[in-house]
Tab-separated table of C-alpha atoms and ligand atoms in Angstrom:
chain	number	residue	atom	x	y	z
A	1	MET	CA	-30.429	42.197	-3.131
A	2	ARG	CA	-30.153	45.660	-4.320
A	3	LEU	CA	-26.991	47.172	-4.127
A	4	LEU	CA	-26.005	50.290	-3.819
A	5	GLU	CA	-24.799	52.760	-6.499
A	6	TYR	CA	-21.002	52.736	-5.119
A	7	GLN	CA	-21.603	48.660	-4.839
A	8	GLY	CA	-23.102	48.430	-7.940
A	9	ARG	CA	-19.722	50.067	-9.733
A	10	LEU	CA	-17.613	47.665	-7.984
A	11	LEU	CA	-19.192	45.145	-9.680
A	12	LEU	CA	-19.367	47.009	-13.510
A	13	LYS	CA	-15.406	47.857	-12.603
A	14	GLU	CA	-14.687	44.575	-11.803
A	15	ALA	CA	-16.777	43.551	-15.430
A	16	GLY	CA	-14.402	45.759	-17.490
A	17	ILE	CA	-16.739	48.825	-17.865
A	18	ALA	CA	-14.955	51.846	-17.131
A	19	VAL	CA	-16.214	54.469	-14.113
A	20	PRO	CA	-14.971	57.520	-12.712
A	21	ARG	CA	-12.255	57.552	-10.029
A	22	GLY	CA	-13.776	57.543	-6.531
A	23	ALA	CA	-14.135	56.439	-3.351
A	24	VAL	CA	-16.694	56.070	-0.257
A	25	ALA	CA	-16.872	58.563	3.056
A	26	GLU	CA	-18.661	57.844	6.143
A	27	THR	CA	-17.901	61.127	7.452
A	28	PRO	CA	-17.000	64.923	6.493
A	29	GLU	CA	-13.401	64.577	7.254
A	30	GLU	CA	-12.888	61.253	5.252
A	31	ALA	CA	-14.867	63.636	2.077
A	32	TYR	CA	-12.432	66.356	2.132
A	33	GLU	CA	-9.742	63.406	2.325
A	34	ILE	CA	-10.974	61.637	-0.955
A	35	ALA	CA	-11.604	65.400	-2.934
A	36	SER	CA	-7.860	66.591	-1.687
A	37	GLU	CA	-5.769	63.899	-2.201
A	38	GLU	CA	-7.940	60.819	-4.228
A	39	LEU	CA	-9.334	63.165	-6.661
A	40	ASP	CA	-7.904	66.603	-7.590
A	41	GLY	CA	-10.218	68.813	-5.546
A	42	GLU	CA	-13.218	68.686	-7.475
A	43	ALA	CA	-15.909	66.555	-6.962
A	44	VAL	CA	-19.039	64.658	-7.305
A	45	VAL	CA	-20.888	64.178	-4.007
A	46	LYS	CA	-23.183	61.275	-4.185
A	47	ALA	CA	-25.739	60.418	-1.448
A	48	GLN	CA	-25.773	56.569	-1.427
A	49	VAL	CA	-29.609	55.437	-0.839
A	50	PRO	CA	-31.558	52.664	-2.361
A	51	VAL	CA	-33.525	54.962	-4.352
A	52	GLY	CA	-33.222	56.849	-7.998
A	53	GLY	CA	-34.103	60.039	-8.825
A	54	ARG	CA	-31.373	61.571	-6.486
A	55	GLY	CA	-30.021	64.382	-8.826
A	56	LYS	CA	-33.461	66.160	-8.765
A	57	ALA	CA	-34.106	65.620	-4.907
A	58	GLY	CA	-30.532	66.996	-4.195
A	59	GLY	CA	-28.828	64.162	-3.233
A	60	ILE	CA	-26.260	65.043	-6.267
A	61	LYS	CA	-23.729	68.133	-5.789
A	62	ILE	CA	-21.072	68.994	-7.343
A	63	VAL	CA	-18.191	70.731	-5.664
A	64	ASP	CA	-15.070	72.891	-6.915
A	65	SER	CA	-12.901	72.247	-3.553
A	66	PRO	CA	-12.256	69.714	-0.610
A	67	GLU	CA	-13.301	72.029	1.184
A	68	GLU	CA	-17.017	72.187	-0.128
A	69	ALA	CA	-16.488	68.791	0.067
A	70	ARG	CA	-16.591	68.353	3.690
A	71	GLU	CA	-19.358	71.379	4.008
A	72	VAL	CA	-21.650	69.329	1.412
A	73	SER	CA	-21.333	66.072	3.259
A	74	ARG	CA	-21.661	67.568	6.179
A	75	SER	CA	-24.814	68.850	5.376
A	76	LEU	CA	-25.640	65.423	3.928
A	77	LEU	CA	-24.417	62.833	6.047
A	78	GLY	CA	-27.577	62.138	8.342
A	79	SER	CA	-30.382	63.657	6.673
A	80	GLU	CA	-32.842	62.375	4.729
A	81	LEU	CA	-33.399	61.820	0.909
A	82	LYS	CA	-36.600	60.495	-0.146
A	83	GLY	CA	-37.481	59.096	3.607
A	84	GLU	CA	-33.754	57.010	3.456
A	85	GLU	CA	-30.687	58.252	5.542
A	86	ILE	CA	-27.598	59.169	4.496
A	87	SER	CA	-25.032	57.693	5.862
A	88	ARG	CA	-22.453	57.311	2.882
A	89	LEU	CA	-21.448	59.395	-0.056
A	90	LEU	CA	-19.660	58.404	-2.860
A	91	LEU	CA	-17.150	60.816	-3.877
A	92	VAL	CA	-16.156	60.960	-7.521
A	93	GLU	CA	-14.269	63.041	-10.014
A	94	PRO	CA	-16.784	65.332	-12.312
A	95	VAL	CA	-16.537	64.806	-15.431
A	96	ASP	CA	-17.452	67.000	-18.676
A	97	ILE	CA	-20.661	65.070	-20.735
A	98	GLU	CA	-20.641	65.531	-23.837
A	99	GLN	CA	-23.965	63.212	-24.107
A	100	GLU	CA	-25.874	60.909	-21.861
A	101	PHE	CA	-27.349	57.777	-22.552
A	102	TYR	CA	-28.864	54.616	-21.234
A	103	VAL	CA	-27.899	50.927	-21.251
A	104	SER	CA	-29.599	48.018	-19.076
A	105	VAL	CA	-29.795	44.381	-18.796
A	106	LEU	CA	-32.930	43.122	-17.019
A	107	LEU	CA	-35.124	39.821	-16.423
A	108	ASP	CA	-38.319	40.429	-17.850
A	109	ARG	CA	-40.247	37.879	-15.989
A	110	GLY	CA	-43.303	38.325	-18.037
A	111	ALA	CA	-41.548	36.907	-20.889
A	112	LYS	CA	-38.945	34.640	-18.982
A	113	GLY	CA	-36.093	36.329	-20.249
A	114	PRO	CA	-33.624	39.179	-20.520
A	115	ILE	CA	-34.048	42.394	-22.214
A	116	VAL	CA	-31.404	44.511	-23.475
A	117	ILE	CA	-32.256	48.317	-23.080
A	118	PHE	CA	-30.564	51.009	-25.422
A	119	SER	CA	-31.090	54.921	-25.332
A	120	THR	CA	-30.153	57.885	-25.830
A	121	GLU	CA	-32.074	59.668	-23.611
A	122	GLY	CA	-30.072	58.761	-20.648
A	123	GLY	CA	-29.697	60.556	-17.170
A	124	VAL	CA	-33.360	60.967	-17.009
A	125	ASP	CA	-36.388	58.688	-15.570
A	126	ILE	CA	-36.608	55.885	-18.132
A	127	GLU	CA	-40.491	55.227	-17.625
A	128	GLU	CA	-40.747	59.254	-18.751
A	129	VAL	CA	-38.840	58.394	-21.602
A	130	ALA	CA	-40.749	55.419	-22.461
A	131	ALA	CA	-43.894	56.918	-22.038
A	132	LYS	CA	-43.552	60.181	-23.840
A	133	THR	CA	-40.522	59.352	-26.758
A	134	PRO	CA	-41.076	55.220	-26.927
A	135	GLU	CA	-39.649	55.568	-30.698
A	136	LYS	CA	-36.321	56.271	-28.230
A	137	ILE	CA	-35.962	53.185	-26.628
A	138	HIS	CA	-34.700	50.318	-28.344
A	139	LYS	CA	-35.070	46.554	-27.046
A	140	VAL	CA	-33.864	43.350	-27.693
A	141	ARG	CA	-34.208	39.997	-26.336
A	142	PRO	CA	-31.395	37.803	-26.397
A	143	ASP	CA	-32.085	33.853	-25.868
A	144	PRO	CA	-31.258	33.624	-22.352
A	145	ILE	CA	-29.179	30.066	-23.097
A	146	MET	CA	-27.386	30.944	-26.372
A	147	GLY	CA	-26.749	34.799	-24.641
A	148	ILE	CA	-26.429	38.162	-26.538
A	149	GLN	CA	-25.621	37.592	-30.037
A	150	PRO	CA	-23.894	39.820	-32.263
A	151	TYR	CA	-26.130	41.020	-34.569
A	152	GLN	CA	-28.406	42.174	-31.807
A	153	ILE	CA	-25.995	44.264	-29.943
A	154	ARG	CA	-25.319	45.897	-34.093
A	155	GLU	CA	-29.527	45.907	-34.278
A	156	LEU	CA	-29.948	47.652	-30.459
A	157	LEU	CA	-26.832	50.441	-31.356
A	158	TYR	CA	-28.110	51.158	-35.231
A	159	GLY	CA	-31.666	51.243	-33.975
A	160	ALA	CA	-30.774	53.975	-31.946
A	161	GLU	CA	-28.908	55.509	-34.675
A	162	ILE	CA	-25.873	56.449	-32.844
A	163	GLU	CA	-22.864	57.968	-34.089
A	164	ASP	CA	-19.566	55.910	-35.448
A	165	LYS	CA	-17.149	57.044	-33.038
A	166	VAL	CA	-19.158	55.770	-30.227
A	167	PHE	CA	-20.409	52.436	-31.893
A	168	LYS	CA	-17.650	50.589	-30.833
A	169	GLY	CA	-17.332	51.683	-27.324
A	170	PHE	CA	-21.318	50.681	-26.936
A	171	TYR	CA	-20.920	47.507	-28.650
A	172	GLU	CA	-18.237	46.659	-25.670
A	173	MET	CA	-19.844	47.890	-23.480
A	174	VAL	CA	-23.466	46.249	-23.927
A	175	GLU	CA	-21.268	43.179	-24.176
A	176	THR	CA	-19.870	43.621	-21.082
A	177	LEU	CA	-22.892	43.936	-19.661
A	178	TYR	CA	-24.916	41.389	-20.958
A	179	ARG	CA	-21.955	39.279	-19.291
A	180	ALA	CA	-22.137	41.036	-16.129
A	181	TYR	CA	-25.586	40.319	-15.751
A	182	GLU	CA	-25.264	36.661	-16.684
A	183	ASN	CA	-21.798	35.800	-14.145
A	184	TYR	CA	-23.077	38.024	-11.503
A	185	GLY	CA	-26.949	36.191	-11.412
A	186	ALA	CA	-28.352	39.681	-11.588
A	187	THR	CA	-32.235	40.779	-12.094
A	188	LEU	CA	-30.722	44.212	-13.503
A	189	VAL	CA	-27.735	45.651	-14.611
A	190	GLU	CA	-28.590	49.290	-15.159
A	191	ILE	CA	-26.309	52.530	-16.307
A	192	ASN	CA	-27.608	55.742	-16.216
A	193	PRO	CA	-26.220	57.853	-17.441
A	194	ALA	CA	-23.658	56.064	-19.689
A	195	ALA	CA	-21.486	59.348	-20.624
A	196	LEU	CA	-19.814	59.943	-23.620
A	197	THR	CA	-17.105	62.826	-22.181
A	198	LYS	CA	-15.526	66.109	-23.787
A	199	GLU	CA	-12.807	63.626	-23.808
A	200	GLY	CA	-14.126	60.829	-25.700
A	201	GLU	CA	-14.255	58.744	-22.899
A	202	LEU	CA	-17.358	56.313	-22.471
A	203	LEU	CA	-18.033	56.319	-18.520
A	204	ALA	CA	-20.758	54.335	-16.071
A	205	LEU	CA	-21.443	57.489	-14.207
A	206	ASP	CA	-24.420	55.543	-12.010
A	207	SER	CA	-25.103	51.877	-11.554
A	208	LYS	CA	-28.301	50.160	-10.157
A	209	VAL	CA	-27.775	46.568	-9.758
A	210	LYS	CA	-30.466	43.957	-8.495
A	211	ILE	CA	-28.927	40.618	-7.716
A	212	ASP	CA	-30.718	37.700	-7.359
A	213	ASP	CA	-30.804	36.097	-3.907
A	214	GLU	CA	-30.647	32.343	-4.981
A	215	SER	CA	-28.320	33.008	-7.362
A	216	ARG	CA	-25.398	30.371	-7.505
A	217	ALA	CA	-23.552	33.560	-8.467
A	218	LEU	CA	-23.828	35.373	-5.053
A	219	ASP	CA	-20.882	34.590	-3.368
A	220	LYS	CA	-19.214	35.812	-6.358
A	221	VAL	CA	-20.948	38.676	-5.885
A	222	LYS	CA	-20.150	39.313	-2.060
A	223	GLY	CA	-16.445	38.468	-2.655
A	224	ILE	CA	-16.441	42.075	-4.886
A	225	LEU	CA	-17.943	43.911	-1.919
A	226	PRO	CA	-15.755	44.831	0.964
A	227	GLN	CA	-15.520	42.518	3.461
A	228	GLY	CA	-19.512	42.250	5.401
A	229	GLU	CA	-20.578	45.032	2.981
A	230	GLU	CA	-23.512	42.715	1.494
A	231	ARG	CA	-25.007	42.672	4.763
A	232	ARG	CA	-24.540	46.212	6.175
A	233	ASP	CA	-28.278	47.023	4.935
A	234	LYS	CA	-29.378	44.576	7.620
A	235	THR	CA	-30.063	44.955	11.698
A	236	GLU	CA	-28.266	42.458	14.358
A	237	LEU	CA	-31.483	40.856	14.337
A	238	GLU	CA	-31.850	40.350	10.890
A	239	ARG	CA	-28.498	39.062	10.419
A	240	LYS	CA	-28.695	36.950	13.287
A	241	ALA	CA	-31.773	35.139	11.763
A	242	ALA	CA	-30.761	35.123	8.077
A	243	ASP	CA	-27.989	33.037	9.616
A	244	ALA	CA	-30.317	30.994	11.372
A	245	GLY	CA	-31.805	30.380	8.087
A	246	LEU	CA	-35.010	32.202	9.006
A	247	GLN	CA	-37.428	34.914	7.567
A	248	TYR	CA	-37.259	37.841	9.784
A	249	VAL	CA	-38.748	41.365	9.491
A	250	GLU	CA	-38.656	44.579	11.677
A	251	LEU	CA	-41.518	46.775	12.533
A	252	GLU	CA	-42.374	49.306	14.784
A	253	GLY	CA	-44.627	47.820	16.920
A	254	THR	CA	-44.769	46.368	20.647
A	255	ILE	CA	-45.844	42.816	20.285
A	256	GLY	CA	-43.182	39.838	18.556
A	257	VAL	CA	-44.993	37.288	16.155
A	258	ILE	CA	-43.473	33.631	15.224
A	259	GLY	CA	-45.175	31.389	12.812
A	260	ASN	CA	-45.185	29.014	10.220
A	261	GLY	CA	-45.275	29.935	6.716
A	262	ALA	CA	-45.356	33.184	5.105
A	263	GLY	CA	-48.889	32.945	4.196
A	264	LEU	CA	-50.077	32.252	7.769
A	265	VAL	CA	-47.596	35.365	9.081
A	266	MET	CA	-49.213	37.654	6.985
A	267	ALA	CA	-52.746	36.782	7.881
A	268	THR	CA	-51.900	36.536	11.808
A	269	LEU	CA	-50.194	40.446	10.952
A	270	ASP	CA	-53.258	41.745	9.265
A	271	VAL	CA	-55.100	39.848	12.539
A	272	LEU	CA	-53.401	41.772	15.001
A	273	ASP	CA	-53.802	45.156	13.168
A	274	GLN	CA	-57.390	44.975	12.575
A	275	LYS	CA	-57.832	44.322	15.901
A	276	GLY	CA	-55.877	47.439	17.007
A	277	GLY	CA	-52.521	45.458	17.616
A	278	LYS	CA	-48.803	46.320	16.703
A	279	PRO	CA	-46.590	43.914	15.822
A	280	ALA	CA	-42.623	44.944	16.325
A	281	ASN	CA	-41.532	42.068	13.974
A	282	PHE	CA	-42.363	39.014	12.372
A	283	LEU	CA	-40.354	35.787	11.773
A	284	ASP	CA	-41.201	33.010	9.923
A	285	VAL	CA	-39.782	29.357	10.993
A	286	GLY	CA	-40.772	28.037	7.698
A	287	GLY	CA	-42.414	24.390	7.487
A	288	GLY	CA	-40.774	21.449	9.570
A	289	ALA	CA	-39.219	23.618	12.189
A	290	ASP	CA	-37.781	21.430	15.120
A	291	ALA	CA	-37.437	22.703	18.584
A	292	ASP	CA	-34.451	23.676	18.926
A	293	LEU	CA	-35.087	26.197	15.660
A	294	MET	CA	-38.503	27.598	17.410
A	295	ALA	CA	-35.977	28.118	20.970
A	296	LYS	CA	-33.645	30.116	18.262
A	297	ALA	CA	-36.875	31.803	16.771
A	298	TYR	CA	-38.204	33.039	20.042
A	299	GLU	CA	-34.576	34.026	20.865
A	300	ILE	CA	-34.443	36.365	17.680
A	301	VAL	CA	-37.681	37.697	17.746
A	302	THR	CA	-37.593	38.608	21.800
A	303	GLU	CA	-34.499	40.079	21.508
A	304	LYS	CA	-35.762	43.222	19.702
A	305	GLU	CA	-36.089	46.353	21.580
A	306	GLY	CA	-39.470	47.852	22.773
A	307	ILE	CA	-41.000	44.117	22.496
A	308	GLU	CA	-43.741	43.916	25.127
A	309	ALA	CA	-45.640	40.178	24.144
A	310	LEU	CA	-45.202	37.253	21.992
A	311	PHE	CA	-47.971	36.010	20.176
A	312	ILE	CA	-46.937	32.534	18.264
A	313	ASN	CA	-49.330	31.244	15.333
A	314	ILE	CA	-48.643	27.877	13.903
A	315	PHE	CA	-49.993	25.667	12.024
A	316	GLY	CA	-49.193	22.164	11.703
A	317	GLY	CA	-48.811	20.446	8.500
A	318	ILE	CA	-45.341	19.270	8.099
A	319	THR	CA	-44.193	21.302	11.388
A	320	ARG	CA	-45.514	19.125	14.264
A	321	CYS	CA	-47.201	20.926	17.389
A	322	ASP	CA	-45.437	18.705	19.856
A	323	GLU	CA	-42.359	20.142	18.757
A	324	ILE	CA	-42.955	23.848	18.391
A	325	ALA	CA	-44.440	23.181	22.233
A	326	LYS	CA	-40.799	21.937	23.165
A	327	GLY	CA	-38.873	24.180	21.546
A	328	ILE	CA	-40.773	27.356	23.728
A	329	VAL	CA	-40.286	25.484	27.075
A	330	LYS	CA	-36.763	24.796	25.922
A	331	ALA	CA	-36.818	28.746	25.227
A	332	LEU	CA	-38.202	29.507	28.179
A	333	GLU	CA	-36.130	27.616	30.198
A	334	GLU	CA	-32.843	28.874	28.762
A	335	LYS	CA	-34.333	32.836	28.413
A	336	GLU	CA	-34.617	35.378	31.456
A	337	GLY	CA	-36.866	38.018	31.756
A	338	GLN	CA	-39.349	36.546	29.487
A	339	VAL	CA	-42.060	38.892	28.293
A	340	PRO	CA	-45.943	37.612	28.559
A	341	LEU	CA	-46.737	35.138	25.738
A	342	VAL	CA	-49.537	33.802	23.624
A	343	VAL	CA	-49.645	30.467	21.669
A	344	ARG	CA	-52.315	29.055	19.123
A	345	LEU	CA	-51.497	25.702	17.421
A	346	THR	CA	-53.773	23.696	15.369
A	347	GLY	CA	-52.695	20.836	13.373
A	348	THR	CA	-50.429	17.552	13.373
A	349	ASN	CA	-49.792	16.452	17.016
A	350	GLU	CA	-51.473	19.299	17.758
A	351	LYS	CA	-52.684	17.351	21.298
A	352	ARG	CA	-49.240	16.587	22.538
A	353	GLY	CA	-48.499	19.839	21.376
A	354	ARG	CA	-51.211	21.359	24.485
A	355	GLU	CA	-50.154	18.853	26.626
A	356	ILE	CA	-46.289	19.711	27.009
A	357	LEU	CA	-47.254	23.283	27.195
A	358	GLU	CA	-49.524	22.913	29.728
A	359	GLU	CA	-47.421	21.069	32.009
A	360	ASN	CA	-45.146	24.026	31.696
A	361	GLY	CA	-48.392	26.623	32.535
A	362	ILE	CA	-49.359	27.684	28.933
A	363	ARG	CA	-52.740	27.237	28.101
A	364	ALA	CA	-52.958	27.486	24.557
A	365	ALA	CA	-55.621	29.704	22.677
A	366	GLU	CA	-58.182	28.011	20.414
A	367	SER	CA	-58.080	30.208	17.475
A	368	LEU	CA	-56.604	32.766	16.125
A	369	ASP	CA	-58.939	35.318	16.746
A	370	GLU	CA	-58.649	34.649	20.639
A	371	GLY	CA	-55.265	34.370	20.643
A	372	ALA	CA	-54.972	37.769	18.942
A	373	GLU	CA	-57.441	39.275	21.457
A	374	LYS	CA	-55.080	38.189	24.350
A	375	ILE	CA	-51.939	39.037	22.969
A	376	ILE	CA	-53.387	42.481	22.857
A	377	GLU	CA	-54.177	42.538	26.046
A	378	LYS	CA	-50.696	41.946	27.542
A	379	SER	CA	-49.420	44.670	25.240
A	380	SER	CA	-49.367	48.384	25.370
A	381	THR	CA	-50.318	49.572	21.823
B	401	LIG	P1	-30.138	59.605	-9.747
B	401	LIG	O1	-29.971	60.983	-10.285
B	401	LIG	O2	-30.328	58.884	-8.684
B	401	LIG	O3	-30.439	58.690	-11.286
B	401	LIG	O4	-28.102	59.981	-9.781
B	401	LIG	P2	-26.906	59.928	-11.042
B	401	LIG	O5	-25.818	59.220	-10.718
B	401	LIG	O6	-27.438	59.538	-11.925
B	401	LIG	O7	-26.701	61.540	-11.277
B	401	LIG	C1	-28.022	62.655	-11.690
B	401	LIG	C2	-27.592	63.322	-12.940
B	401	LIG	O8	-26.398	63.912	-12.285
B	401	LIG	C3	-26.302	62.252	-14.074
B	401	LIG	O9	-27.440	62.336	-14.811
B	401	LIG	C4	-25.652	63.584	-14.684
B	401	LIG	O10	-26.337	64.586	-15.388
B	401	LIG	C5	-25.258	64.030	-13.107
B	401	LIG	N1	-23.491	63.868	-12.739
B	401	LIG	C6	-23.593	62.820	-12.256
B	401	LIG	N2	-22.090	62.423	-12.551
B	401	LIG	C7	-22.086	64.189	-13.020
B	401	LIG	C8	-20.369	64.481	-13.788
B	401	LIG	O11	-19.547	63.522	-12.888
B	401	LIG	N3	-20.403	65.752	-14.330
B	401	LIG	C9	-21.673	66.203	-14.276
B	401	LIG	N4	-21.367	67.573	-15.454
B	401	LIG	N5	-22.603	66.044	-14.027
B	401	LIG	C10	-22.709	64.410	-13.311
B	402	LIG	MN1	-28.787	57.372	-12.531
């Protein structure tokens, strides 16, 4: 789960890292109110989209009055930034920046452990800093069990040769950020820039946070976000699928796809694509799906708007073809206004599965190729 800036900010704040005052607006009016009531008129208006480099792309604007906040918000909301629609803005109090720094903790999968990075070259693309001036990037690798040690934080900050006046502040920020990384099951917590203000305060001016979806801490993270927030990036059907424990992804075509196992589903999409078909979505029922789960999968996939035909491709291993067939029949009985359907079944209990389908007037395709061709015939692509 990748958090938007304002969500990551809530986590940082909860962890004890200072962030500028601010609030989220979804309309120009809200932006006006935040600027006039919660901030002192002036504000930095920041597009909340899940991409970096917003500043350069025009997604960060400094405004001098609530009226200007409203104007700027009007032009930003609903527009696109780097291909992402802007539906929310974060308004924060502008600060006078003395210097910008970079601080992050991330999981280095190659090294199987965390890595802490610090640089005095903040506020810019860190990859660029690493490429042009690698000597400006400082790293330490804490032991994943022991956690970060005081000497490692000192090594990191001495290496960067930061001024004495900010040493204590950054020591605490690194320590706190590392704790947040551990406590929230993060794979990345990044502050870029961490700003030293003219008043001598250290503030996290931006946040980029990724949480491991399998982490035990996920509920804790969700508890910090406003209710229902963590799922706002999902569509209605995606939510339904997630609730049923199903992997479901939406696409733009006309053919619904259900399969079992990520590999088989990907192969199905590839074959459809090669033959000129356009998948509308795909759903992976996983291993060992029973009739009820199959029926649920059918319901979700066919509910998608614009769907014209449904292709079910099952390889029976621990999944039994007869259970799948029963699920399909059950779904067809429950669902009105069905779409044309092609089923391809092979593997465990295939014979029984085919019989169940045939008893209900469905002849299963013999091969993936045959099935794909049939379903494409039944849909406009
Ligand atoms: P990004 O471009 O997506 O990484 O967005 P950031 O939130 O990091 O903002 C980009 C840049 O805008 C920062 O590096 C700062 O230089 C600048 N910026 C952000 N907030 C403030 C602020 O409160 N005051 C000033 N002067 N500059 C800011
Ligand atoms: Mn940034």
